[in-house]
Amino acid sequence: MCGIIGYNGKQNAIPIVINGLKNLEYRGYDSAGIAYFLGNDFKIIKEKGRISSLEEILEDDEPTLCIGHTRWATHGKPSRINSHPHQVGDITIVHNGIIENYASLKEELMKEGYKFQSETDTEVAAAVIDSLYKKTKDKLLTLEKLNEVLKGSYALLILFKDEKDTIYALREGSPLIVASNETGNFVASDIPAILEYTKNYYLLEHGEIAIIKKDKVTFIKDKKEITKELLTFKFDISSAKKEGYPHYMLKEIHEQPEVIKNFIEHYLTNFNLIPDISKYEKIHIVACGSAYHAGLIGSFLIEEYGNMEVSTYVASEYRYKKNFLNEKTLVILISQSGETADTIASLRLAKEQKATTIGIVNVVGSTIAREVDEVIYINAGCEIAVATTKAYTLQVLTFSLIAYKLGLKKGIITKEKQKEIEEGYKLLPSEISKVLKVDYKKYAARIATKKNVFFIGRLIDYCICEEGSLKLKEISYIHSETYPAGELKHGTISLIEKNTPVIAVITDSKIAEKTISNIKEVKARGAYTLVVKRKDIPLHEDTFDDLIEVEGLSDLVLSIVTIIPLQMLAYEVANILGYDIDKPRNLAKSVTVE
Ligand code: F6R
């Protein structure tokens, strides 16, 4: 969603801020803007559309302090007037998050005489700060009081007109990091914005205020100066660069053998880091989007290998339903960003109701990582493409290891099987490399011309299809639906006509025959069938038009190998159609609003 960067130092701040905004483009945005001081006043330059449109209207000023923002519209359409920064009176701010009580605040502020130009909640927040500051005449007091007035989540950079050498930063919900190098100090919503300058950063916590001067950063909490731990981003800057690939998504797909190899080595040698979930009476998995799909597979693996019932829920539903939680319930939250609003709300609800919580998270120090009782980091490095690939497979792999550990503990997995499973983990990276060598362009060409695509599979194969279908629709804008293969004939089969693409997944040999019958049903009605199947499952050539085969020594890893062709297919279809693969329309990398 929105991105924030600020710089205060010795160098021209505009190129640094613009560069930072470009490195945050992946978060998704529809307008961008910057603010700095010029003479006695603020200079604000903002524009709807891409950062390149903003660059076209930049002026030749060379301020050494500047704040910038990319906006993903929530309150009010994408437009210049709604984009950040917003100035009200003597205050200019950029903001990530949502001010939930902005409408009532706006009414009160209008009574005080404030007039608003935009439809945004951010302009209201700026007016709140201006009004409080005019009353208190004390900046720290004003910022401390904000917490009482603003409801919702926010990360704010604030410029006060009467203190032209300082950026103030604070957060409640949405993340902010602060960093320094020999030229000056940075503040940003996310690590890629500053990674070119330094790998060391401070994570601003709720209730803290950062006062960022040219040569010094001061952190304040409860009116007192505090010292904070300096953290280091442990991945190489290459994880945030395209490294010769045309798109981040393609790069991240190809990184999977490597990150998976590292993950397996790390967690198999430190198996104690994989939680033992045997003591819980009830297990819920909660997540959104692809992470939810990883959770669906997780429940299959835990049920199959650990013989334990697991339910997986979409976080935006879970947070509002009756969940019957207690001390004997384990709630596993999955999130690449660790900042997804609905997943955070579900986590807090689970904690309130005394459940134990585990987070499967990529972004170190993110809200979910910090608030859960136990965190498992998937260590994917930066994932920049909006459509997740490597984080998703590592999430599935985490569940695979949890299920494996449970199966061992309960004696369900025999010594013989254990050897086979461990061998399967070791071979997984090379199995993925093998399927990455397939030429997916020819299959993609048959799909790229179509308006609708169907994915079918049963049980775990259905869950794999859900993720394949999401990948396709989010980046190629082709409508696609997933069905449990046996369900088609209850209505949806009426949509199958000549050449309708049906992509079928068969990896589970127990129900392969059933899925094959369903493929025959759609084939008989003229569908183009592309089958992705486990190599040793027999399939007559009349059943498919195209066939992609995958191998994996153990069923605990097969779903991971099988998603790779579907990721590649989605990528190649979007590539043929010429879409902006890394930044699909309307989407954001980190969904910090409900
Ligand atoms: C799809 C995708 C999204 C995310 C979802 C959850 O490719 O990336 O569906 O999986 O928004 O995000 P996180 O994992 O950050 O909670």
Coordinates of C-alpha atoms and ligand atoms in Angstrom, one line a residue:
M1 CA 0.0 0.0 0.0
C2 CA 1.3 3.5 0.6
G3 CA 5.0 4.1 0.8
I4 CA 6.9 6.7 2.9
I5 CA 10.5 8.0 2.8
G6 CA 12.1 11.0 4.4
Y7 CA 15.7 12.2 4.3
N8 CA 17.5 14.9 6.3
G9 CA 21.2 15.2 5.7
K10 CA 24.0 16.9 3.8
Q11 CA 23.0 15.9 0.3
N12 CA 20.3 17.0 -2.1
A13 CA 17.3 15.2 -0.6
I14 CA 15.1 15.2 -3.7
P15 CA 16.9 12.5 -5.7
I16 CA 17.3 10.4 -2.5
V17 CA 13.5 10.6 -1.8
I18 CA 12.5 10.0 -5.4
N19 CA 14.9 7.0 -5.5
G20 CA 13.4 5.7 -2.2
L21 CA 9.9 6.1 -3.6
K22 CA 10.9 4.1 -6.7
N23 CA 12.2 1.3 -4.5
L24 CA 8.8 1.3 -2.7
E25 CA 6.8 1.2 -6.0
Y26 CA 6.2 -2.5 -5.5
R27 CA 3.9 -1.8 -2.6
G28 CA 1.3 -0.5 -5.1
Y29 CA 0.3 3.1 -5.5
D30 CA -1.6 5.5 -7.8
S31 CA -0.1 8.9 -7.0
A32 CA 3.1 10.3 -5.5
G33 CA 4.4 13.5 -4.0
I34 CA 7.1 15.2 -2.0
A35 CA 7.5 18.1 0.3
Y36 CA 10.4 20.3 1.5
F37 CA 11.0 23.8 2.8
L38 CA 11.6 26.6 0.3
G39 CA 12.3 30.0 1.8
N40 CA 9.8 30.5 4.6
D41 CA 7.2 28.0 3.4
F42 CA 6.5 24.4 2.4
K43 CA 7.0 23.4 -1.2
I44 CA 4.7 20.5 -2.1
I45 CA 4.9 18.8 -5.5
K46 CA 2.5 15.9 -6.2
E47 CA 0.9 14.1 -9.1
K48 CA -1.5 11.4 -10.0
G49 CA 0.0 8.3 -11.6
R50 CA 3.5 6.9 -11.7
I51 CA 6.6 8.5 -10.1
S52 CA 7.8 9.3 -13.6
S53 CA 4.9 11.8 -13.8
L54 CA 6.0 13.4 -10.6
E55 CA 9.6 13.6 -11.9
E56 CA 8.4 15.6 -14.9
I57 CA 7.2 18.4 -12.7
L58 CA 10.0 18.5 -10.2
E59 CA 11.9 21.8 -9.9
D60 CA 15.6 22.5 -9.6
D61 CA 15.6 23.1 -5.9
E62 CA 18.2 21.3 -3.8
P63 CA 16.8 21.0 -0.3
T64 CA 18.7 18.8 2.2
L65 CA 15.5 17.8 3.9
C66 CA 12.5 16.2 2.1
I67 CA 9.7 13.8 2.7
G68 CA 7.9 11.7 0.0
H69 CA 5.0 9.4 -0.3
T70 CA 3.3 7.0 -2.7
R71 CA -0.4 6.8 -2.2
W72 CA -2.7 3.8 -2.7
A73 CA -6.2 5.3 -2.7
T74 CA -8.5 4.5 0.2
H75 CA -10.4 7.7 1.1
G76 CA -11.1 9.5 -2.2
K77 CA -10.1 8.6 -5.7
P78 CA -6.6 8.7 -7.1
S79 CA -6.0 12.4 -7.9
R80 CA -3.4 15.1 -7.4
I81 CA -5.5 16.8 -4.8
N82 CA -6.0 13.6 -2.7
S83 CA -2.3 12.6 -3.0
H84 CA 0.2 13.3 -0.2
P85 CA 1.9 15.3 1.3
H86 CA -1.0 17.3 2.8
Q87 CA -0.6 20.7 4.3
V88 CA -2.9 22.3 6.8
G89 CA -1.9 25.5 8.4
D90 CA 1.7 25.2 9.7
I91 CA 1.9 21.5 9.3
T92 CA 2.7 19.2 6.4
I93 CA 2.4 15.4 6.6
V94 CA 2.6 12.1 4.8
H95 CA 0.6 9.2 6.1
N96 CA 0.3 5.5 5.8
G97 CA -2.8 3.7 7.2
I98 CA -6.3 4.8 7.9
I99 CA -7.8 7.2 10.4
E100 CA -11.1 5.5 11.2
N101 CA -12.7 8.5 13.0
Y102 CA -11.8 11.0 10.4
A103 CA -15.4 11.9 9.6
S104 CA -16.3 13.0 13.1
L105 CA -12.9 14.8 13.5
K106 CA -13.5 16.6 10.3
E107 CA -16.9 17.9 11.5
E108 CA -15.3 19.2 14.7
L109 CA -12.4 20.8 12.9
M110 CA -14.8 22.5 10.4
K111 CA -16.5 24.1 13.4
E112 CA -13.1 25.4 14.5
G113 CA -12.8 27.0 11.0
Y114 CA -10.7 24.4 9.1
K115 CA -11.5 24.0 5.4
F116 CA -10.6 20.9 3.5
Q117 CA -9.7 20.5 -0.1
S118 CA -9.3 16.7 -0.4
E119 CA -11.5 13.7 0.4
T120 CA -8.7 12.2 2.5
D121 CA -8.4 11.2 6.1
T122 CA -4.8 12.4 6.0
E123 CA -5.7 16.0 5.5
V124 CA -7.9 15.6 8.6
A125 CA -4.9 14.2 10.5
A126 CA -2.8 17.2 9.4
A127 CA -5.6 19.6 10.7
V128 CA -5.7 17.7 14.0
I129 CA -2.0 18.2 14.5
D130 CA -2.2 21.9 13.4
S131 CA -5.1 22.5 15.8
L132 CA -3.4 20.6 18.7
Y133 CA -0.1 22.4 18.1
K134 CA -1.8 25.8 18.1
K135 CA -3.4 25.0 21.4
T136 CA -0.4 23.4 23.2
K137 CA 2.5 25.2 21.4
D138 CA 4.4 22.1 22.3
K139 CA 5.4 19.6 19.6
L140 CA 6.0 16.6 21.8
L141 CA 2.8 17.2 23.7
T142 CA 0.9 17.5 20.5
L143 CA 2.3 14.3 19.1
E144 CA 1.7 12.4 22.3
K145 CA -1.9 13.6 22.4
L146 CA -2.5 12.3 18.8
N147 CA -2.7 8.8 20.1
E148 CA -5.8 9.8 22.1
V149 CA -7.5 11.7 19.2
L150 CA -6.7 9.5 16.1
K151 CA -8.4 6.1 15.9
G152 CA -7.0 3.6 13.4
S153 CA -3.5 2.8 12.1
Y154 CA -1.0 5.4 11.0
A155 CA 2.6 6.0 10.3
L156 CA 3.2 9.8 10.0
L157 CA 6.1 12.0 8.9
I158 CA 5.4 15.5 10.1
L159 CA 7.0 18.8 9.1
F160 CA 6.4 21.9 11.4
K161 CA 6.8 25.2 9.6
D162 CA 8.6 26.7 12.6
E163 CA 11.3 24.0 12.7
K164 CA 12.6 23.8 9.2
D165 CA 15.5 21.4 10.0
T166 CA 13.6 18.5 11.5
I167 CA 11.3 15.6 10.5
Y168 CA 9.1 14.2 13.2
A169 CA 8.0 10.6 12.8
L170 CA 5.6 8.4 14.7
R171 CA 3.5 5.3 14.2
E172 CA 0.5 3.4 15.5
G173 CA 0.1 0.2 13.5
S174 CA 1.7 0.9 10.2
P175 CA 5.5 0.4 10.3
L176 CA 8.3 2.9 10.1
I177 CA 12.1 2.4 10.2
V178 CA 14.8 5.0 10.9
A179 CA 18.3 4.7 9.5
S180 CA 21.5 6.7 9.2
N181 CA 24.7 6.8 7.0
E182 CA 27.6 9.2 6.8
T183 CA 25.5 11.7 4.7
G184 CA 22.5 11.9 7.0
N185 CA 19.4 10.3 8.3
F186 CA 16.5 8.4 6.7
V187 CA 13.0 7.4 7.7
A188 CA 10.9 5.0 5.7
S189 CA 8.0 2.6 5.7
D190 CA 10.0 -0.3 4.4
I191 CA 13.6 -1.5 4.1
P192 CA 14.0 -1.4 0.3
A193 CA 13.7 2.4 0.4
I194 CA 16.9 2.7 2.3
L195 CA 18.8 -0.4 1.4
E196 CA 21.1 1.3 -1.1
Y197 CA 22.4 3.6 1.7
T198 CA 22.5 1.3 4.7
K199 CA 21.5 -2.2 6.0
N200 CA 21.2 -1.0 9.6
Y201 CA 18.0 0.4 10.9
Y202 CA 15.9 1.1 14.0
L203 CA 12.3 -0.1 14.1
L204 CA 10.1 2.6 15.5
E205 CA 7.7 1.1 18.0
H206 CA 4.1 2.2 18.9
G207 CA 4.2 5.2 21.2
E208 CA 7.7 6.3 20.2
I209 CA 8.5 9.5 18.4
A210 CA 11.6 9.9 16.2
I211 CA 13.1 13.4 15.9
I212 CA 15.2 13.4 12.8
K213 CA 17.8 16.2 12.4
K214 CA 20.5 16.4 9.8
D215 CA 23.2 14.9 12.1
K216 CA 21.2 13.3 14.9
V217 CA 18.2 11.1 15.6
T218 CA 16.5 11.2 19.0
F219 CA 13.9 8.6 20.1
I220 CA 11.4 9.7 22.7
K221 CA 9.0 7.5 24.6
D222 CA 6.8 8.7 27.5
K223 CA 8.5 12.1 27.3
K224 CA 12.0 10.6 27.9
E225 CA 14.8 10.0 25.4
I226 CA 15.4 6.3 24.9
T227 CA 18.1 4.2 23.2
K228 CA 17.1 1.6 20.7
E229 CA 18.6 -1.5 19.3
L230 CA 20.2 -1.2 15.9
L231 CA 19.0 -4.0 13.6
T232 CA 20.6 -5.3 10.5
F233 CA 18.9 -6.5 7.4
K234 CA 20.6 -9.8 6.8
F235 CA 19.9 -10.2 3.1
D236 CA 22.0 -8.9 0.3
I237 CA 20.8 -5.8 -1.5
S238 CA 20.5 -8.1 -4.6
S239 CA 17.3 -9.4 -3.0
A240 CA 15.8 -6.0 -3.7
K241 CA 17.1 -5.6 -7.3
K242 CA 16.1 -7.2 -10.5
E243 CA 19.5 -8.7 -11.2
G244 CA 19.0 -8.9 -15.0
Y245 CA 15.5 -10.4 -14.9
P246 CA 12.8 -8.4 -16.8
H247 CA 10.5 -8.6 -13.8
Y248 CA 10.8 -9.1 -10.0
M249 CA 8.2 -11.8 -10.2
L250 CA 10.3 -13.9 -12.6
K251 CA 13.4 -13.3 -10.5
E252 CA 11.6 -14.3 -7.4
I253 CA 10.2 -17.5 -9.0
H254 CA 13.7 -18.4 -10.0
E255 CA 15.0 -17.7 -6.5
Q256 CA 12.9 -20.5 -5.1
P257 CA 15.4 -23.4 -5.4
E258 CA 17.9 -21.3 -3.4
V259 CA 15.7 -19.9 -0.7
I260 CA 14.0 -23.3 -0.2
K261 CA 17.4 -25.0 0.0
N262 CA 18.5 -22.5 2.7
F263 CA 15.2 -22.9 4.5
I264 CA 15.4 -26.7 4.6
E265 CA 19.1 -26.7 5.7
H266 CA 18.3 -24.1 8.5
Y267 CA 15.2 -25.7 9.9
L268 CA 16.2 -29.4 9.5
T269 CA 19.4 -28.7 11.4
N270 CA 17.5 -26.5 13.9
F271 CA 14.4 -28.7 14.1
N272 CA 13.6 -27.4 17.6
L273 CA 12.6 -24.1 15.9
I274 CA 9.7 -25.9 14.2
P275 CA 6.9 -25.9 16.8
D276 CA 5.5 -29.1 18.3
I277 CA 1.7 -28.6 18.0
S278 CA 0.7 -31.9 19.5
K279 CA -0.5 -30.5 22.8
Y280 CA -3.3 -28.4 21.3
E281 CA -6.9 -29.5 21.1
K282 CA -7.8 -27.3 18.3
I283 CA -5.8 -25.7 15.5
H284 CA -6.9 -22.7 13.4
I285 CA -4.9 -21.3 10.5
V286 CA -5.8 -17.7 9.6
A287 CA -4.5 -15.6 6.7
C288 CA -5.4 -13.7 3.5
G289 CA -5.0 -14.3 -0.2
S290 CA -2.1 -16.6 -1.2
A291 CA -1.1 -17.0 2.5
Y292 CA -4.6 -18.4 3.0
H293 CA -4.0 -20.8 0.2
A294 CA -0.8 -21.9 1.9
G295 CA -2.8 -22.4 5.0
L296 CA -5.3 -24.6 3.1
I297 CA -2.4 -26.8 2.1
G298 CA -1.1 -26.7 5.6
S299 CA -4.4 -28.1 7.0
F300 CA -4.2 -31.0 4.5
L301 CA -0.6 -31.8 5.4
I302 CA -1.2 -31.6 9.2
E303 CA -4.3 -33.8 8.9
E304 CA -2.7 -36.3 6.7
Y305 CA 0.7 -36.6 8.4
G306 CA -0.1 -35.6 11.9
N307 CA -3.6 -37.0 12.1
M308 CA -5.0 -33.8 13.7
E309 CA -8.0 -31.8 12.6
V310 CA -7.2 -28.3 11.4
S311 CA -9.4 -25.5 10.0
T312 CA -8.2 -22.7 7.8
Y313 CA -9.9 -19.4 7.7
V314 CA -9.8 -16.2 5.7
A315 CA -8.7 -13.5 8.2
S316 CA -11.3 -10.9 7.1
E317 CA -14.1 -13.4 8.0
Y318 CA -12.4 -14.9 11.1
R319 CA -12.1 -11.6 12.9
Y320 CA -15.9 -11.2 12.8
K321 CA -17.1 -14.7 13.4
K322 CA -17.6 -16.9 16.5
N323 CA -14.4 -19.0 16.8
F324 CA -14.8 -20.8 20.1
L325 CA -11.2 -20.2 21.2
N326 CA -9.6 -21.1 24.6
E327 CA -6.2 -21.8 26.1
K328 CA -6.0 -25.2 24.3
T329 CA -6.4 -23.6 20.9
L330 CA -3.5 -22.8 18.6
V331 CA -4.0 -20.1 16.0
I332 CA -1.4 -20.0 13.2
L333 CA -1.3 -16.6 11.4
I334 CA 0.5 -16.5 8.0
S335 CA 1.7 -13.3 6.5
Q336 CA 4.5 -12.4 4.2
S337 CA 4.4 -8.7 5.1
G338 CA 3.4 -9.2 8.7
E339 CA 1.3 -6.1 8.3
T340 CA -2.0 -7.3 6.8
A341 CA -4.7 -5.6 8.7
D342 CA -7.2 -8.4 8.9
T343 CA -4.6 -11.0 9.9
I344 CA -3.4 -8.6 12.7
A345 CA -6.9 -8.2 13.9
S346 CA -7.4 -12.0 13.9
L347 CA -4.2 -12.3 15.9
R348 CA -5.3 -9.8 18.5
L349 CA -8.7 -11.5 18.8
A350 CA -7.1 -14.9 19.3
K351 CA -4.8 -13.5 22.0
E352 CA -7.8 -11.8 23.7
Q353 CA -9.5 -15.2 23.8
K354 CA -6.4 -16.8 25.4
A355 CA -5.4 -18.9 22.4
T356 CA -1.6 -19.5 21.7
T357 CA -0.5 -17.8 18.5
I358 CA 2.2 -18.7 16.0
G359 CA 3.2 -16.4 13.1
I360 CA 4.7 -17.6 9.8
V361 CA 6.1 -14.4 8.6
N362 CA 8.7 -13.0 6.2
V363 CA 9.3 -9.4 7.2
V364 CA 11.5 -9.4 10.3
G365 CA 10.2 -7.2 13.1
S366 CA 6.8 -6.7 11.5
T367 CA 3.7 -6.3 13.6
I368 CA 2.6 -9.9 13.4
A369 CA 6.1 -11.2 14.0
R370 CA 6.3 -9.0 17.2
E371 CA 2.8 -9.7 18.6
V372 CA 2.6 -13.5 18.2
D373 CA 3.7 -15.8 21.0
E374 CA 6.2 -17.6 18.6
V375 CA 7.4 -16.6 15.2
I376 CA 8.7 -18.7 12.4
Y377 CA 10.6 -16.6 9.9
I378 CA 10.5 -18.0 6.4
N379 CA 13.6 -16.0 5.3
A380 CA 12.5 -15.3 1.7
G381 CA 14.5 -12.0 1.5
C382 CA 12.7 -9.0 0.0
E383 CA 9.7 -10.0 -2.0
I384 CA 9.0 -7.1 -4.3
A385 CA 6.6 -8.4 -7.0
V386 CA 3.0 -7.8 -5.7
A387 CA 2.1 -11.4 -6.7
T388 CA 3.8 -13.6 -4.1
T389 CA 5.7 -16.6 -5.2
K390 CA 8.7 -17.5 -3.1
A391 CA 7.0 -16.4 0.2
Y392 CA 4.1 -18.6 -0.7
T393 CA 6.2 -21.7 -1.3
L394 CA 8.1 -21.1 1.9
Q395 CA 4.9 -20.8 3.8
V396 CA 3.8 -24.2 2.5
L397 CA 7.2 -25.6 3.3
T398 CA 6.8 -24.4 6.9
F399 CA 3.6 -26.3 7.2
S400 CA 5.2 -29.3 5.6
L401 CA 7.8 -29.3 8.4
I402 CA 5.2 -28.7 11.1
A403 CA 3.2 -31.7 9.8
Y404 CA 6.4 -33.8 9.5
K405 CA 7.4 -33.0 13.1
L406 CA 3.9 -33.9 14.3
G407 CA 3.9 -37.1 12.4
L408 CA 7.2 -38.1 13.9
K409 CA 6.1 -37.2 17.4
K410 CA 2.9 -39.2 17.1
G411 CA 4.8 -42.1 15.6
I412 CA 2.7 -41.9 12.4
I413 CA 5.8 -41.5 10.3
T414 CA 7.9 -44.6 10.4
K415 CA 11.7 -44.7 10.3
E416 CA 11.6 -45.9 6.7
K417 CA 9.2 -43.1 5.7
Q418 CA 11.4 -40.6 7.6
K419 CA 14.4 -41.3 5.4
E420 CA 12.3 -40.9 2.3
I421 CA 10.8 -37.6 3.5
E422 CA 14.2 -36.2 4.4
E423 CA 15.5 -37.2 1.0
G424 CA 12.5 -35.5 -0.5
Y425 CA 13.3 -32.3 1.3
K426 CA 16.9 -32.4 0.0
L427 CA 15.8 -33.1 -3.5
L428 CA 13.1 -30.4 -3.6
P429 CA 15.3 -27.5 -4.8
S430 CA 16.5 -29.6 -7.8
E431 CA 13.0 -30.8 -8.6
I432 CA 11.9 -27.1 -8.7
S433 CA 14.9 -26.2 -10.9
K434 CA 13.8 -29.0 -13.3
V435 CA 10.3 -27.7 -13.7
L436 CA 11.6 -24.2 -14.2
K437 CA 13.4 -25.3 -17.3
V438 CA 10.1 -26.1 -19.1
D439 CA 9.0 -23.7 -21.9
Y440 CA 5.7 -22.3 -20.6
K441 CA 5.3 -19.8 -23.4
K442 CA 3.6 -22.2 -25.7
Y443 CA 1.0 -23.1 -23.1
A444 CA 0.6 -19.5 -22.1
A445 CA -0.1 -18.6 -25.7
R446 CA -3.2 -20.9 -25.7
I447 CA -4.6 -19.2 -22.6
A448 CA -3.7 -15.5 -23.2
T449 CA -6.4 -15.1 -25.9
K450 CA -9.2 -16.4 -23.6
K451 CA -11.6 -14.5 -21.3
N452 CA -12.3 -17.3 -18.8
V453 CA -10.2 -20.1 -17.4
F454 CA -11.2 -22.9 -15.0
F455 CA -8.9 -24.7 -12.6
I456 CA -10.0 -28.1 -11.2
G457 CA -8.5 -30.5 -8.7
R458 CA -9.5 -32.5 -5.6
L459 CA -8.4 -32.1 -2.0
I460 CA -4.8 -30.8 -1.8
D461 CA -4.9 -30.4 -5.6
Y462 CA -7.8 -28.1 -5.3
C463 CA -5.8 -25.9 -2.9
I464 CA -2.9 -25.8 -5.4
C465 CA -5.4 -24.8 -8.1
E466 CA -6.7 -21.9 -5.9
E467 CA -3.3 -20.4 -5.8
G468 CA -2.6 -21.0 -9.5
S469 CA -5.9 -19.4 -10.3
L470 CA -5.2 -16.3 -8.1
K471 CA -1.8 -15.9 -9.7
L472 CA -3.3 -15.9 -13.2
K473 CA -6.1 -13.5 -12.5
E474 CA -4.1 -11.0 -10.5
I475 CA -1.5 -10.3 -13.1
S476 CA -3.1 -11.3 -16.4
Y477 CA -6.6 -9.9 -15.6
I478 CA -8.1 -13.0 -17.1
H479 CA -11.1 -14.2 -15.2
S480 CA -10.4 -17.5 -13.6
E481 CA -12.2 -19.8 -11.2
T482 CA -11.3 -22.8 -9.2
Y483 CA -13.6 -25.8 -8.5
P484 CA -13.2 -29.0 -6.6
A485 CA -13.2 -31.2 -9.7
G486 CA -16.3 -33.2 -8.6
E487 CA -18.3 -30.0 -8.2
L488 CA -18.3 -28.8 -11.8
K489 CA -21.3 -30.9 -12.8
H490 CA -23.4 -29.2 -10.2
G491 CA -23.7 -26.1 -12.3
T492 CA -20.5 -24.6 -13.6
I493 CA -20.0 -27.2 -16.4
S494 CA -22.7 -25.2 -18.3
L495 CA -19.9 -22.6 -18.9
I496 CA -17.6 -25.1 -20.7
E497 CA -17.7 -24.7 -24.4
K498 CA -15.3 -25.3 -27.3
N499 CA -11.8 -24.3 -26.3
T500 CA -12.6 -23.1 -22.8
P501 CA -9.3 -23.6 -21.0
V502 CA -9.5 -26.0 -18.0
I503 CA -6.3 -26.5 -16.1
A504 CA -6.4 -29.6 -14.0
V505 CA -4.0 -30.6 -11.2
I506 CA -3.5 -34.3 -10.2
T507 CA -0.8 -35.1 -7.6
D508 CA -2.8 -37.1 -5.1
S509 CA -2.9 -40.7 -6.5
K510 CA -5.7 -41.7 -4.1
I511 CA -8.2 -39.5 -5.9
A512 CA -6.5 -39.3 -9.3
E513 CA -9.0 -41.5 -11.1
K514 CA -11.9 -39.3 -9.9
T515 CA -10.2 -36.1 -11.2
I516 CA -9.4 -37.9 -14.5
S517 CA -13.1 -38.6 -14.9
N518 CA -13.9 -35.0 -14.4
I519 CA -11.3 -33.9 -16.9
K520 CA -13.0 -36.3 -19.4
E521 CA -16.3 -34.6 -18.7
V522 CA -15.0 -31.2 -19.7
K523 CA -13.0 -32.6 -22.6
A524 CA -16.2 -34.2 -24.0
R525 CA -17.7 -30.7 -24.0
G526 CA -14.9 -29.2 -26.1
A527 CA -12.6 -27.8 -23.3
Y528 CA -8.9 -27.2 -23.9
T529 CA -7.3 -29.2 -21.1
L530 CA -3.9 -28.6 -19.7
V531 CA -3.0 -31.2 -17.0
V532 CA -0.3 -30.7 -14.4
K533 CA 0.2 -34.1 -12.8
R534 CA 2.6 -36.2 -10.9
K535 CA 4.7 -38.2 -13.3
D536 CA 3.9 -41.6 -12.1
I537 CA 0.1 -41.1 -12.2
P538 CA -1.0 -42.8 -15.5
L539 CA -3.1 -40.7 -17.9
H540 CA -4.3 -41.6 -21.3
E541 CA -3.3 -39.1 -24.0
D542 CA -6.9 -38.6 -25.1
T543 CA -7.6 -36.8 -21.7
F544 CA -5.3 -33.8 -22.2
D545 CA -4.3 -31.3 -24.9
D546 CA -1.2 -30.3 -23.0
L547 CA 0.7 -32.0 -20.2
I548 CA 3.2 -30.8 -17.6
E549 CA 4.7 -33.4 -15.3
V550 CA 6.2 -32.9 -11.9
E551 CA 8.1 -35.1 -9.6
G552 CA 8.8 -35.1 -5.9
L553 CA 10.0 -37.8 -3.7
S554 CA 7.5 -37.2 -0.9
D555 CA 3.9 -36.0 -0.8
L556 CA 5.1 -33.5 1.8
V557 CA 6.8 -31.5 -0.8
L558 CA 4.9 -32.3 -4.0
S559 CA 2.4 -29.4 -3.7
I560 CA 5.5 -27.0 -3.6
V561 CA 6.9 -28.4 -6.9
T562 CA 3.4 -28.4 -8.5
I563 CA 2.7 -24.7 -8.0
I564 CA 5.8 -23.7 -10.0
P565 CA 4.3 -24.5 -13.4
L566 CA 1.2 -22.5 -12.4
Q567 CA 3.3 -19.5 -11.3
M568 CA 5.2 -19.6 -14.6
L569 CA 2.1 -20.0 -16.6
A570 CA 0.5 -16.9 -15.0
Y571 CA 3.8 -15.0 -15.6
E572 CA 4.0 -15.9 -19.2
V573 CA 0.4 -15.2 -19.9
A574 CA 0.7 -11.7 -18.4
N575 CA 4.0 -11.2 -20.3
I576 CA 2.3 -12.0 -23.6
L577 CA -0.5 -9.6 -22.8
G578 CA 2.1 -6.9 -22.0
Y579 CA 0.9 -6.1 -18.5
D580 CA 2.8 -4.4 -15.7
I581 CA 3.5 -7.8 -14.0
D582 CA 5.2 -6.5 -10.8
K583 CA 2.6 -3.9 -10.2
P584 CA -0.8 -5.2 -11.2
R585 CA -3.6 -2.7 -11.3
N586 CA -5.5 -2.0 -8.1
L587 CA -3.3 -4.3 -6.0
A588 CA -0.9 -3.5 -3.2
K589 CA 1.9 -5.6 -1.7
S590 CA 1.0 -5.0 1.9
V591 CA -2.7 -4.7 2.6
T592 CA -2.7 -2.5 5.7
V593 CA -6.4 -1.6 5.5
E594 CA -9.5 -3.7 6.2
Ligands
F6R1 C1 -1.3 -12.7 -4.0 C2 -0.8 -12.0 -2.8 C3 -1.8 -11.7 -1.7 C4 -1.2 -11.9 -0.3 C5 -2.2 -11.4 0.7 C6 -1.7 -11.5 2.1 O1 -0.2 -12.9 -4.9 O2 0.3 -11.7 -2.6 O3 -3.0 -12.5 -1.9 O4 -0.9 -13.2 -0.1 O5 -2.5 -10.0 0.5 O6 -0.5 -10.8 2.3 P1 0.5 -11.1 3.5 O7 1.1 -12.5 3.2 O8 1.5 -10.0 3.4 O9 -0.3 -11.1 4.7

